[in-house]
Amino acid sequence: MTDTNEGTVATIIERYQGDSGMLIPMMQDIQTECGYLPQAELKELSSGLAVPLADVYSVATFYSSFRLMPKGDHTIQLCMGTVCFLKGAGKISEAIQREFQLVPGETSPDGKFTFSPVNCVGACALAPVMVVDGQYHGGLTVDSAVELLDKIAEGDKSTEDAQAGGGKKK
Amino acid sequence: MSTVGTKFDSAEDLRQYRAHLLAQYDPAARRVRVCLGTGCTAKGSAKVMERFCRAAEEFGQESLVVQAKSTGCHGFCERGPIVVVDPGNVFYENVNEEDVPEIWRESVIGGRVVERLLYKDEASGETATTPKEIPFYSAQQRIVLAHNGVIDPTSIEEYVAGGGYAALAKVLGSKASRMEPEEVIEEVARSGLRGRGGGGFLTGRKWRSARDAHGQPKYTIANGDEGDPGAFMDRSLMEGDPHAVLEGMIIGAYAIGSSRGYVYVRNEYPMAVKHLTMAINAAREFGLLGQNILGSGFSFDVRINRGAGAFVCGESTALMASLEGRVGEPRAKYIHTVESGLDGKPSLLNNVETWANVPPIILNGADWFASFGTEKSKGTKVFSLVGKVKNTGLVEVPMGMTLRQIIFDIGGGIPDGKAFKAVQTGGPSGGCIPAECLDEPVDFDRLAELGSMMGSGGMIVMDEDTCMVHVARYFVAFLKDESCGKCTPCREGIAQMLDILTRITKGEGREGDIDTLETLGTLLEDTALCALGKTAAYPVLSTLRCFRDEYQTHIREKRCPAKECPGLFQYQIDVDLCTGCGVCRKKCPVQAITGERKKPHTIDWKTCTGCGTCFDVCPFSAVVKV
C-alpha cells in the first residue's frame, strides 16, 4: 500500500483550517484513517502546513500513541500501571510475549496482534487489566490472559475458514 | 424529556427551566440506575443496561412510569457492576445479565428487595440496603463526586435538574445581582481551595494572577491528562459528571476575562472524550457556552484536545507545548504560565477535579467549603484507593482524615490476612509511607512532611509481599521511559538510578550503591528542569528512608525479604501439601519440575528461572517461597 489515500490529508488539514497548532489532532486523525502514520501522508502534511518534516517526525516519535508501522488485526494494550504491576502485570507481559511472539510496541510476525504496554489505562480497581480492541478485561491471570488471546486468534481462524471453504472444520 | 431548542437568554430562563424539570419529575416512578463507568463496563454492565432497557420498553402498564438509565462511576469498582433501584436507593452489587429479570420483577416493579444481591459485611454478615449503610460509603463526604452514579452524564437536563449551572447563574445572574469577577475570585480564594492536580497551589491566587496578567486572548485550560499510574479520579469525573468540569471552567473564564478554553484529555480515555464532547455540544445548544452567555455579554467557548500518550504532558508548560502542536517538553518557569502560557498568552490551567470544586464553592459559599478539611487544606479530596486493599475504588473524604481511616475503615484493610506494609501516594513523584505513619492525617502539608505528596490522589496500598526495592525500581523504570529528555539530570540521572536498582534487584548490588542513589536523587531534586524531574527520585529516597534495611539485605545477603525479586528467593514444593496432580509440571516453561503422578513433585533449582508459574497454578498452595 504505497499509494496515499488521495485527499485524506487535505481534508484533515481543512478540518482544522490549516492551523499548524493543531498538528497533533491532525496526526491523530490520520492515524484513525490509516491505522498508522504512513510516510507519504506525513510528507503531505508537512508540505501542506509548511512545517518541516523533521518537526512532524519529532512529534510522531515523541508521543507513544503514534505508530509508524501498520497495526495488526488486534490491538493489545496491557496496563503496566503501578497497581497492575503490583498484581502481576509483569508476568502476564512475559507470558504473552513468549506465547504470541510479541515485542512491545510492535506487531507480531503473523500480523495478528499489535502489542502496546501502556503506563496506566485508569481502571486500577480491576487490576491487572488488558484492553483488547477497546474492550477492557480485568482481574487477569497469566493463564486467563493467554487464553483470551488464544480465543481471539482462534475466532479469527474459524471466520477465515468459514469464508474460505464453506465452514470446513479442522 | 423533550427539550430541543431550549436556549437560555438569562439566568431566570435557566431557573424556570429547572423548575419545569422538577415539576415533571415523578418521585413515585421506578428507576433503575446502571453504572456504565469504565470499571463496571469491563465487568459487563453494558449488557445489564441493555436488558434493563429492553425490560423497560416491553413494560406495558401505563399506570407505572419505569425508566432505566446509565450513570457514571459509583466508586465502588470492586463490587461492580453496580445497579441502584429507586425509590429507595437500593444498592445491588456484582449484578450480571442473568440477575436482571429478578431485579426487574422483584425490586423495580414489585418494590421488594433482592437480598442475595445486596452488599454483605464480611465480618458481621449483615446486609446493607442503601449505600449509606455500607462502610465504604458512610465515611465519605461527597462534594465533587456528588453527581457521580446519580445522574446520566450524557444528559444536560439531569445535570440542570440536580442543581447544575445554578452556580453559573448565580455568577452571571441578573444585572442587579451579577457577581463581579473580583468577587468570584475572592470567594474562591477565601474557600482555601488548592490545586488538586498535585502542586496544591492556592487556586484563588492563581486566578488573581491570571486576571491581573496583561495580554489577550487569555486561555482557560482543564488538565485532564491524568498520567499518574494508579489514579483515575479525573477520568471518573470527566466520564461521570462532565458538565461540572465545564461549569467550573466557565466561571473561571469569566473571573479572569478569558474567551477561549481547552480541555486536554488523555488519549487512553475515549469515554471521557465522548461525554465531554456531548456536554460541550449540549451546553452550546442551551446557550451556556458561546456568545453572550445567559445574556450577560460574556462569551466563552471550549474545545477538546486529546493527548497523544506522554506522561510529561501533565506538567503545565509541557501540556501547553503539546496544545501548540509541538513535542511536550517543559520549559523553565521563570515566567509563570498565568502570564505567558499557551501561545505566549496568559493561561489559567487547573486540574479537572479543581474545576469541579468551583460550582459547589460558588453555590454554597466559601465558608461552607472551608468548614471541611484542615487548617491549610480545605474541602475534600478524591482518592483512588487501590492495590492490596479489600475495597478498591474511588473515595472522597474530607482533608485531614487519617490514612488508617481511609485504608482500614473505608478500604476494609488488607485482603488474605496479610499485613499492611506501606502506602504509596502521589504517583511516580510521590513516596511510600510506612505503617508507623498510619495515624497521620492526610493533607497537602502533612504528606509533604512525610516525604511524599498529595499528587493527583493515587493511594496504592502494599502488603508484606511487596518488595520496596522492586517498587522503587518500577517507578524509576516508568520515569526513565517517560522522561522527555530535555534536561541532562533527568535524562541521564534516572537512567543511572535504574541501572543501579536493576542490579540490586538481581542480586548484583554493591557496597556504595545506596550512597550513589542518594547522591543522584539529591542532584535531581536540585537541578532538574521541571517538577517531574525534581521529584523523580522521591520513590527511591522515601523507600531508602523507611526501608533501608531491605536495600541492604538485597545488597549484602543477596536475598529479597519480601520474596518478590526473582532469583533472590527460591520456590519449593511442600511435600505434605503436594498431591502430585502434575499441574505445575505441565505448566513449567523450562521443565524444572519432576515427579511421578500422585507423588510429591520437586523443583530443580538449577533449571528453575523463578518465573513463579508453579506458584500461581498450584491448586493446593503447595508451592512455597523460601
PDB file of C-alpha atoms in Angstrom, chain B residues 243-482:
ATOM      1  CA  HIS B 243     -20.834  19.398  32.982  1.00  0.00           C
ATOM      2  CA  ALA B 244     -19.404  20.081  36.443  1.00  0.00           C
ATOM      3  CA  VAL B 245     -15.955  20.489  34.877  1.00  0.00           C
ATOM      4  CA  LEU B 246     -17.362  22.759  32.173  1.00  0.00           C
ATOM      5  CA  GLU B 247     -19.345  24.861  34.643  1.00  0.00           C
ATOM      6  CA  GLY B 248     -16.230  25.387  36.750  1.00  0.00           C
ATOM      7  CA  MET B 249     -14.276  26.425  33.652  1.00  0.00           C
ATOM      8  CA  ILE B 250     -16.932  28.900  32.506  1.00  0.00           C
ATOM      9  CA  ILE B 251     -16.952  30.534  35.943  1.00  0.00           C
ATOM     10  CA  GLY B 252     -13.140  30.665  35.970  1.00  0.00           C
ATOM     11  CA  ALA B 253     -13.028  32.109  32.471  1.00  0.00           C
ATOM     12  CA  TYR B 254     -15.476  34.838  33.484  1.00  0.00           C
ATOM     13  CA  ALA B 255     -13.383  35.611  36.560  1.00  0.00           C
ATOM     14  CA  ILE B 256     -10.153  36.139  34.630  1.00  0.00           C
ATOM     15  CA  GLY B 257     -11.678  37.554  31.440  1.00  0.00           C
ATOM     16  CA  SER B 258     -10.956  34.658  29.112  1.00  0.00           C
ATOM     17  CA  SER B 259     -12.876  33.823  25.970  1.00  0.00           C
ATOM     18  CA  ARG B 260     -11.261  30.538  24.920  1.00  0.00           C
ATOM     19  CA  GLY B 261     -10.822  27.290  26.719  1.00  0.00           C
ATOM     20  CA  TYR B 262      -9.290  23.863  26.201  1.00  0.00           C
ATOM     21  CA  VAL B 263      -9.825  20.542  27.861  1.00  0.00           C
ATOM     22  CA  TYR B 264      -6.757  18.376  27.456  1.00  0.00           C
ATOM     23  CA  VAL B 265      -7.798  14.755  27.872  1.00  0.00           C
ATOM     24  CA  ARG B 266      -5.632  11.663  27.974  1.00  0.00           C
ATOM     25  CA  ASN B 267      -5.688   9.611  24.840  1.00  0.00           C
ATOM     26  CA  GLU B 268      -6.457   6.477  26.856  1.00  0.00           C
ATOM     27  CA  TYR B 269      -9.832   7.875  27.980  1.00  0.00           C
ATOM     28  CA  PRO B 270     -12.187   7.562  24.985  1.00  0.00           C
ATOM     29  CA  MET B 271     -15.365   7.642  27.092  1.00  0.00           C
ATOM     30  CA  ALA B 272     -14.242  10.868  28.760  1.00  0.00           C
ATOM     31  CA  VAL B 273     -13.745  12.434  25.328  1.00  0.00           C
ATOM     32  CA  LYS B 274     -17.161  11.238  24.235  1.00  0.00           C
ATOM     33  CA  HIS B 275     -19.006  12.519  27.290  1.00  0.00           C
ATOM     34  CA  LEU B 276     -17.176  15.846  27.312  1.00  0.00           C
ATOM     35  CA  THR B 277     -17.943  16.319  23.619  1.00  0.00           C
ATOM     36  CA  MET B 278     -21.621  15.667  24.272  1.00  0.00           C
ATOM     37  CA  ALA B 279     -21.559  18.040  27.229  1.00  0.00           C
ATOM     38  CA  ILE B 280     -19.915  20.823  25.227  1.00  0.00           C
ATOM     39  CA  ASN B 281     -22.403  20.439  22.383  1.00  0.00           C
ATOM     40  CA  ALA B 282     -25.353  20.461  24.777  1.00  0.00           C
ATOM     41  CA  ALA B 283     -24.012  23.472  26.649  1.00  0.00           C
ATOM     42  CA  ARG B 284     -23.643  25.353  23.354  1.00  0.00           C
ATOM     43  CA  GLU B 285     -27.158  24.425  22.343  1.00  0.00           C
ATOM     44  CA  PHE B 286     -28.520  25.743  25.637  1.00  0.00           C
ATOM     45  CA  GLY B 287     -26.535  28.960  25.395  1.00  0.00           C
ATOM     46  CA  LEU B 288     -24.241  28.085  28.293  1.00  0.00           C
ATOM     47  CA  LEU B 289     -21.200  28.228  26.019  1.00  0.00           C
ATOM     48  CA  GLY B 290     -20.716  30.581  23.100  1.00  0.00           C
ATOM     49  CA  GLN B 291     -21.681  34.194  22.645  1.00  0.00           C
ATOM     50  CA  ASN B 292     -23.390  36.261  25.326  1.00  0.00           C
ATOM     51  CA  ILE B 293     -23.841  33.507  27.917  1.00  0.00           C
ATOM     52  CA  LEU B 294     -27.141  33.887  29.830  1.00  0.00           C
ATOM     53  CA  GLY B 295     -27.499  37.371  28.343  1.00  0.00           C
ATOM     54  CA  SER B 296     -24.561  38.642  30.397  1.00  0.00           C
ATOM     55  CA  GLY B 297     -22.459  39.844  27.487  1.00  0.00           C
ATOM     56  CA  PHE B 298     -19.751  37.367  28.487  1.00  0.00           C
ATOM     57  CA  SER B 299     -18.643  34.960  25.741  1.00  0.00           C
ATOM     58  CA  PHE B 300     -16.604  31.798  26.116  1.00  0.00           C
ATOM     59  CA  ASP B 301     -16.140  28.559  24.237  1.00  0.00           C
ATOM     60  CA  VAL B 302     -14.232  25.339  24.822  1.00  0.00           C
ATOM     61  CA  ARG B 303     -12.613  22.723  22.637  1.00  0.00           C
ATOM     62  CA  ILE B 304     -11.177  19.321  23.466  1.00  0.00           C
ATOM     63  CA  ASN B 305      -7.645  18.237  22.648  1.00  0.00           C
ATOM     64  CA  ARG B 306      -6.643  14.656  23.098  1.00  0.00           C
ATOM     65  CA  GLY B 307      -3.225  13.853  24.485  1.00  0.00           C
ATOM     66  CA  ALA B 308      -1.046  11.524  22.497  1.00  0.00           C
ATOM     67  CA  GLY B 309       0.483   9.408  25.204  1.00  0.00           C
ATOM     68  CA  ALA B 310       3.157  11.327  27.094  1.00  0.00           C
ATOM     69  CA  PHE B 311       3.252  11.395  30.888  1.00  0.00           C
ATOM     70  CA  VAL B 312       5.227  14.642  30.917  1.00  0.00           C
ATOM     71  CA  CYS B 313       2.287  16.478  29.300  1.00  0.00           C
ATOM     72  CA  GLY B 314       0.615  16.540  32.716  1.00  0.00           C
ATOM     73  CA  GLU B 315       3.158  19.278  33.509  1.00  0.00           C
ATOM     74  CA  SER B 316       1.644  22.654  32.673  1.00  0.00           C
ATOM     75  CA  THR B 317       4.262  24.027  30.289  1.00  0.00           C
ATOM     76  CA  ALA B 318       4.604  20.680  28.506  1.00  0.00           C
ATOM     77  CA  LEU B 319       0.833  20.459  28.158  1.00  0.00           C
ATOM     78  CA  MET B 320       0.753  23.887  26.572  1.00  0.00           C
ATOM     79  CA  ALA B 321       3.591  22.973  24.191  1.00  0.00           C
ATOM     80  CA  SER B 322       1.523  19.968  23.179  1.00  0.00           C
ATOM     81  CA  LEU B 323      -1.518  22.203  22.603  1.00  0.00           C
ATOM     82  CA  GLU B 324       0.656  24.282  20.293  1.00  0.00           C
ATOM     83  CA  GLY B 325       1.400  21.189  18.220  1.00  0.00           C
ATOM     84  CA  ARG B 326       4.914  20.597  19.483  1.00  0.00           C
ATOM     85  CA  VAL B 327       6.642  17.861  21.424  1.00  0.00           C
ATOM     86  CA  GLY B 328       5.687  18.057  25.075  1.00  0.00           C
ATOM     87  CA  GLU B 329       8.871  19.406  26.588  1.00  0.00           C
ATOM     88  CA  PRO B 330       8.543  21.577  29.696  1.00  0.00           C
ATOM     89  CA  ARG B 331      10.287  24.912  29.952  1.00  0.00           C
ATOM     90  CA  ALA B 332      11.764  26.662  32.975  1.00  0.00           C
ATOM     91  CA  LYS B 333       9.070  28.630  34.760  1.00  0.00           C
ATOM     92  CA  TYR B 334      10.844  31.926  35.484  1.00  0.00           C
ATOM     93  CA  ILE B 335       7.734  33.412  33.971  1.00  0.00           C
ATOM     94  CA  HIS B 336       4.555  31.688  35.105  1.00  0.00           C
ATOM     95  CA  THR B 337       2.056  30.353  32.616  1.00  0.00           C
ATOM     96  CA  VAL B 338      -0.631  32.634  34.059  1.00  0.00           C
ATOM     97  CA  GLU B 339       1.402  35.437  32.475  1.00  0.00           C
ATOM     98  CA  SER B 340       2.815  33.705  29.432  1.00  0.00           C
ATOM     99  CA  GLY B 341       1.449  30.285  28.654  1.00  0.00           C
ATOM    100  CA  LEU B 342      -0.254  28.956  25.559  1.00  0.00           C
ATOM    101  CA  ASP B 343       0.953  30.920  22.512  1.00  0.00           C
ATOM    102  CA  GLY B 344       2.694  33.281  24.926  1.00  0.00           C
ATOM    103  CA  LYS B 345      -0.661  34.483  26.281  1.00  0.00           C
ATOM    104  CA  PRO B 346      -1.924  34.470  29.879  1.00  0.00           C
ATOM    105  CA  SER B 347      -3.238  30.973  30.556  1.00  0.00           C
ATOM    106  CA  LEU B 348      -5.084  29.638  33.549  1.00  0.00           C
ATOM    107  CA  LEU B 349      -4.613  25.913  33.917  1.00  0.00           C
ATOM    108  CA  ASN B 350      -6.348  23.890  36.603  1.00  0.00           C
ATOM    109  CA  ASN B 351      -6.826  20.214  37.123  1.00  0.00           C
ATOM    110  CA  VAL B 352     -10.201  18.632  36.303  1.00  0.00           C
ATOM    111  CA  GLU B 353     -11.027  17.980  39.965  1.00  0.00           C
ATOM    112  CA  THR B 354     -10.140  21.565  40.888  1.00  0.00           C
ATOM    113  CA  TRP B 355     -12.586  22.845  38.263  1.00  0.00           C
ATOM    114  CA  ALA B 356     -15.309  20.525  39.541  1.00  0.00           C
ATOM    115  CA  ASN B 357     -14.902  22.022  43.039  1.00  0.00           C
ATOM    116  CA  VAL B 358     -15.725  25.521  41.791  1.00  0.00           C
ATOM    117  CA  PRO B 359     -19.514  25.255  41.268  1.00  0.00           C
ATOM    118  CA  PRO B 360     -20.251  23.957  44.812  1.00  0.00           C
ATOM    119  CA  ILE B 361     -17.990  26.659  46.293  1.00  0.00           C
ATOM    120  CA  ILE B 362     -19.822  29.431  44.440  1.00  0.00           C
ATOM    121  CA  LEU B 363     -23.211  27.944  45.203  1.00  0.00           C
ATOM    122  CA  ASN B 364     -22.727  27.201  48.900  1.00  0.00           C
ATOM    123  CA  GLY B 365     -20.143  29.811  49.732  1.00  0.00           C
ATOM    124  CA  ALA B 366     -16.506  29.866  50.761  1.00  0.00           C
ATOM    125  CA  ASP B 367     -17.300  29.396  54.448  1.00  0.00           C
ATOM    126  CA  TRP B 368     -19.231  26.228  53.795  1.00  0.00           C
ATOM    127  CA  PHE B 369     -16.343  24.775  51.789  1.00  0.00           C
ATOM    128  CA  ALA B 370     -13.765  25.855  54.353  1.00  0.00           C
ATOM    129  CA  SER B 371     -15.704  24.073  57.069  1.00  0.00           C
ATOM    130  CA  PHE B 372     -14.355  20.801  55.638  1.00  0.00           C
ATOM    131  CA  GLY B 373     -10.725  19.857  55.971  1.00  0.00           C
ATOM    132  CA  THR B 374      -7.717  21.036  57.939  1.00  0.00           C
ATOM    133  CA  GLU B 375      -6.267  24.462  58.595  1.00  0.00           C
ATOM    134  CA  LYS B 376      -4.388  24.760  55.347  1.00  0.00           C
ATOM    135  CA  SER B 377      -6.058  22.079  53.210  1.00  0.00           C
ATOM    136  CA  LYS B 378      -9.731  22.820  52.800  1.00  0.00           C
ATOM    137  CA  GLY B 379     -12.527  20.763  51.367  1.00  0.00           C
ATOM    138  CA  THR B 380     -12.383  17.151  50.309  1.00  0.00           C
ATOM    139  CA  LYS B 381     -10.081  15.100  48.121  1.00  0.00           C
ATOM    140  CA  VAL B 382     -10.915  12.197  45.869  1.00  0.00           C
ATOM    141  CA  PHE B 383      -8.512   9.309  46.223  1.00  0.00           C
ATOM    142  CA  SER B 384      -8.228   6.211  44.149  1.00  0.00           C
ATOM    143  CA  LEU B 385      -7.786   3.577  46.776  1.00  0.00           C
ATOM    144  CA  VAL B 386      -6.175   0.654  45.013  1.00  0.00           C
ATOM    145  CA  GLY B 387      -3.611  -2.095  45.301  1.00  0.00           C
ATOM    146  CA  LYS B 388      -3.608  -4.622  48.123  1.00  0.00           C
ATOM    147  CA  VAL B 389      -6.771  -3.410  49.808  1.00  0.00           C
ATOM    148  CA  LYS B 390     -10.158  -5.108  50.067  1.00  0.00           C
ATOM    149  CA  ASN B 391     -12.449  -2.340  48.858  1.00  0.00           C
ATOM    150  CA  THR B 392     -10.775  -0.806  45.858  1.00  0.00           C
ATOM    151  CA  GLY B 393     -12.341   2.174  44.169  1.00  0.00           C
ATOM    152  CA  LEU B 394     -12.760   5.920  44.327  1.00  0.00           C
ATOM    153  CA  VAL B 395     -13.329   7.559  47.680  1.00  0.00           C
ATOM    154  CA  GLU B 396     -13.921  11.202  48.526  1.00  0.00           C
ATOM    155  CA  VAL B 397     -13.088  12.217  52.075  1.00  0.00           C
ATOM    156  CA  PRO B 398     -12.566  15.460  53.963  1.00  0.00           C
ATOM    157  CA  MET B 399      -8.923  16.509  54.110  1.00  0.00           C
ATOM    158  CA  GLY B 400      -7.394  15.505  57.417  1.00  0.00           C
ATOM    159  CA  MET B 401      -8.810  12.016  57.629  1.00  0.00           C
ATOM    160  CA  THR B 402      -6.091   9.615  58.743  1.00  0.00           C
ATOM    161  CA  LEU B 403      -4.522   7.045  56.458  1.00  0.00           C
ATOM    162  CA  ARG B 404      -5.782   4.349  58.796  1.00  0.00           C
ATOM    163  CA  GLN B 405      -9.386   5.513  58.463  1.00  0.00           C
ATOM    164  CA  ILE B 406      -9.123   5.582  54.690  1.00  0.00           C
ATOM    165  CA  ILE B 407      -7.348   2.262  54.267  1.00  0.00           C
ATOM    166  CA  PHE B 408      -8.969   0.246  57.046  1.00  0.00           C
ATOM    167  CA  ASP B 409     -12.388   1.793  57.757  1.00  0.00           C
ATOM    168  CA  ILE B 410     -13.305   2.628  54.158  1.00  0.00           C
ATOM    169  CA  GLY B 411     -10.951   0.281  52.350  1.00  0.00           C
ATOM    170  CA  GLY B 412     -11.649  -2.640  54.670  1.00  0.00           C
ATOM    171  CA  GLY B 413      -7.973  -3.372  55.246  1.00  0.00           C
ATOM    172  CA  ILE B 414      -5.637  -5.795  53.542  1.00  0.00           C
ATOM    173  CA  PRO B 415      -7.012  -8.919  51.850  1.00  0.00           C
ATOM    174  CA  ASP B 416      -5.959 -12.518  52.523  1.00  0.00           C
ATOM    175  CA  GLY B 417      -4.957 -11.792  56.120  1.00  0.00           C
ATOM    176  CA  LYS B 418      -1.718 -10.151  55.044  1.00  0.00           C
ATOM    177  CA  ALA B 419      -0.020  -7.341  56.921  1.00  0.00           C
ATOM    178  CA  PHE B 420      -0.010  -3.736  55.734  1.00  0.00           C
ATOM    179  CA  LYS B 421       3.424  -2.614  54.663  1.00  0.00           C
ATOM    180  CA  ALA B 422       3.227   0.806  53.032  1.00  0.00           C
ATOM    181  CA  VAL B 423       1.015   3.106  51.073  1.00  0.00           C
ATOM    182  CA  GLN B 424       2.300   4.945  48.047  1.00  0.00           C
ATOM    183  CA  THR B 425       0.752   8.349  47.415  1.00  0.00           C
ATOM    184  CA  GLY B 426       1.358  10.978  44.792  1.00  0.00           C
ATOM    185  CA  GLY B 427       2.145   8.810  41.788  1.00  0.00           C
ATOM    186  CA  PRO B 428       5.690   8.465  40.449  1.00  0.00           C
ATOM    187  CA  SER B 429       6.615  11.751  42.105  1.00  0.00           C
ATOM    188  CA  GLY B 430       5.326  10.669  45.480  1.00  0.00           C
ATOM    189  CA  GLY B 431       6.682   8.472  48.173  1.00  0.00           C
ATOM    190  CA  CYS B 432       5.955   5.386  50.229  1.00  0.00           C
ATOM    191  CA  ILE B 433       4.566   5.899  53.718  1.00  0.00           C
ATOM    192  CA  PRO B 434       5.232   3.078  56.219  1.00  0.00           C
ATOM    193  CA  ALA B 435       2.914   1.538  58.824  1.00  0.00           C
ATOM    194  CA  GLU B 436       4.233   3.755  61.650  1.00  0.00           C
ATOM    195  CA  CYS B 437       2.593   6.740  59.983  1.00  0.00           C
ATOM    196  CA  LEU B 438      -0.879   5.244  59.505  1.00  0.00           C
ATOM    197  CA  ASP B 439      -2.395   7.615  62.060  1.00  0.00           C
ATOM    198  CA  GLU B 440      -1.179  10.714  60.271  1.00  0.00           C
ATOM    199  CA  PRO B 441      -3.866  12.970  58.818  1.00  0.00           C
ATOM    200  CA  VAL B 442      -3.894  13.253  55.055  1.00  0.00           C
ATOM    201  CA  ASP B 443      -3.493  16.777  53.760  1.00  0.00           C
ATOM    202  CA  PHE B 444      -1.132  18.607  51.417  1.00  0.00           C
ATOM    203  CA  ASP B 445       1.365  19.691  54.039  1.00  0.00           C
ATOM    204  CA  ARG B 446       1.441  16.603  56.234  1.00  0.00           C
ATOM    205  CA  LEU B 447       2.050  14.307  53.244  1.00  0.00           C
ATOM    206  CA  ALA B 448       4.908  16.548  52.136  1.00  0.00           C
ATOM    207  CA  GLU B 449       6.386  16.396  55.638  1.00  0.00           C
ATOM    208  CA  LEU B 450       6.224  12.595  55.430  1.00  0.00           C
ATOM    209  CA  GLY B 451       8.372  12.755  52.303  1.00  0.00           C
ATOM    210  CA  SER B 452       5.518  12.001  49.935  1.00  0.00           C
ATOM    211  CA  MET B 453       2.939  14.258  48.342  1.00  0.00           C
ATOM    212  CA  MET B 454      -0.746  14.557  47.604  1.00  0.00           C
ATOM    213  CA  GLY B 455      -0.204  14.372  43.867  1.00  0.00           C
ATOM    214  CA  SER B 456      -3.384  13.739  41.993  1.00  0.00           C
ATOM    215  CA  GLY B 457      -4.665  11.390  44.698  1.00  0.00           C
ATOM    216  CA  GLY B 458      -3.497   7.895  43.902  1.00  0.00           C
ATOM    217  CA  MET B 459      -3.284   5.801  47.043  1.00  0.00           C
ATOM    218  CA  ILE B 460      -1.667   2.475  46.343  1.00  0.00           C
ATOM    219  CA  VAL B 461      -1.656   0.053  49.232  1.00  0.00           C
ATOM    220  CA  MET B 462       1.126  -2.500  49.521  1.00  0.00           C
ATOM    221  CA  ASP B 463       1.231  -5.576  51.704  1.00  0.00           C
ATOM    222  CA  GLU B 464       4.029  -7.645  53.206  1.00  0.00           C
ATOM    223  CA  ASP B 465       4.616  -9.450  49.889  1.00  0.00           C
ATOM    224  CA  THR B 466       5.672  -6.245  48.178  1.00  0.00           C
ATOM    225  CA  CYS B 467       9.380  -5.642  47.844  1.00  0.00           C
ATOM    226  CA  MET B 468      10.116  -1.945  48.258  1.00  0.00           C
ATOM    227  CA  VAL B 469      13.270  -2.063  46.134  1.00  0.00           C
ATOM    228  CA  HIS B 470      11.255  -3.666  43.369  1.00  0.00           C
ATOM    229  CA  VAL B 471       8.625  -0.925  43.674  1.00  0.00           C
ATOM    230  CA  ALA B 472      11.248   1.814  43.607  1.00  0.00           C
ATOM    231  CA  ARG B 473      12.736   0.206  40.524  1.00  0.00           C
ATOM    232  CA  TYR B 474       9.309   0.104  38.889  1.00  0.00           C
ATOM    233  CA  PHE B 475       8.791   3.852  39.346  1.00  0.00           C
ATOM    234  CA  VAL B 476      12.270   4.703  38.139  1.00  0.00           C
ATOM    235  CA  ALA B 477      11.778   2.490  35.069  1.00  0.00           C
ATOM    236  CA  PHE B 478       8.490   4.269  34.422  1.00  0.00           C
ATOM    237  CA  LEU B 479      10.127   7.675  34.676  1.00  0.00           C
ATOM    238  CA  LYS B 480      13.065   6.678  32.501  1.00  0.00           C
ATOM    239  CA  ASP B 481      10.609   5.810  29.744  1.00  0.00           C
ATOM    240  CA  GLU B 482       8.650   8.991  30.254  1.00  0.00           C
TER     241      GLU B 482
END
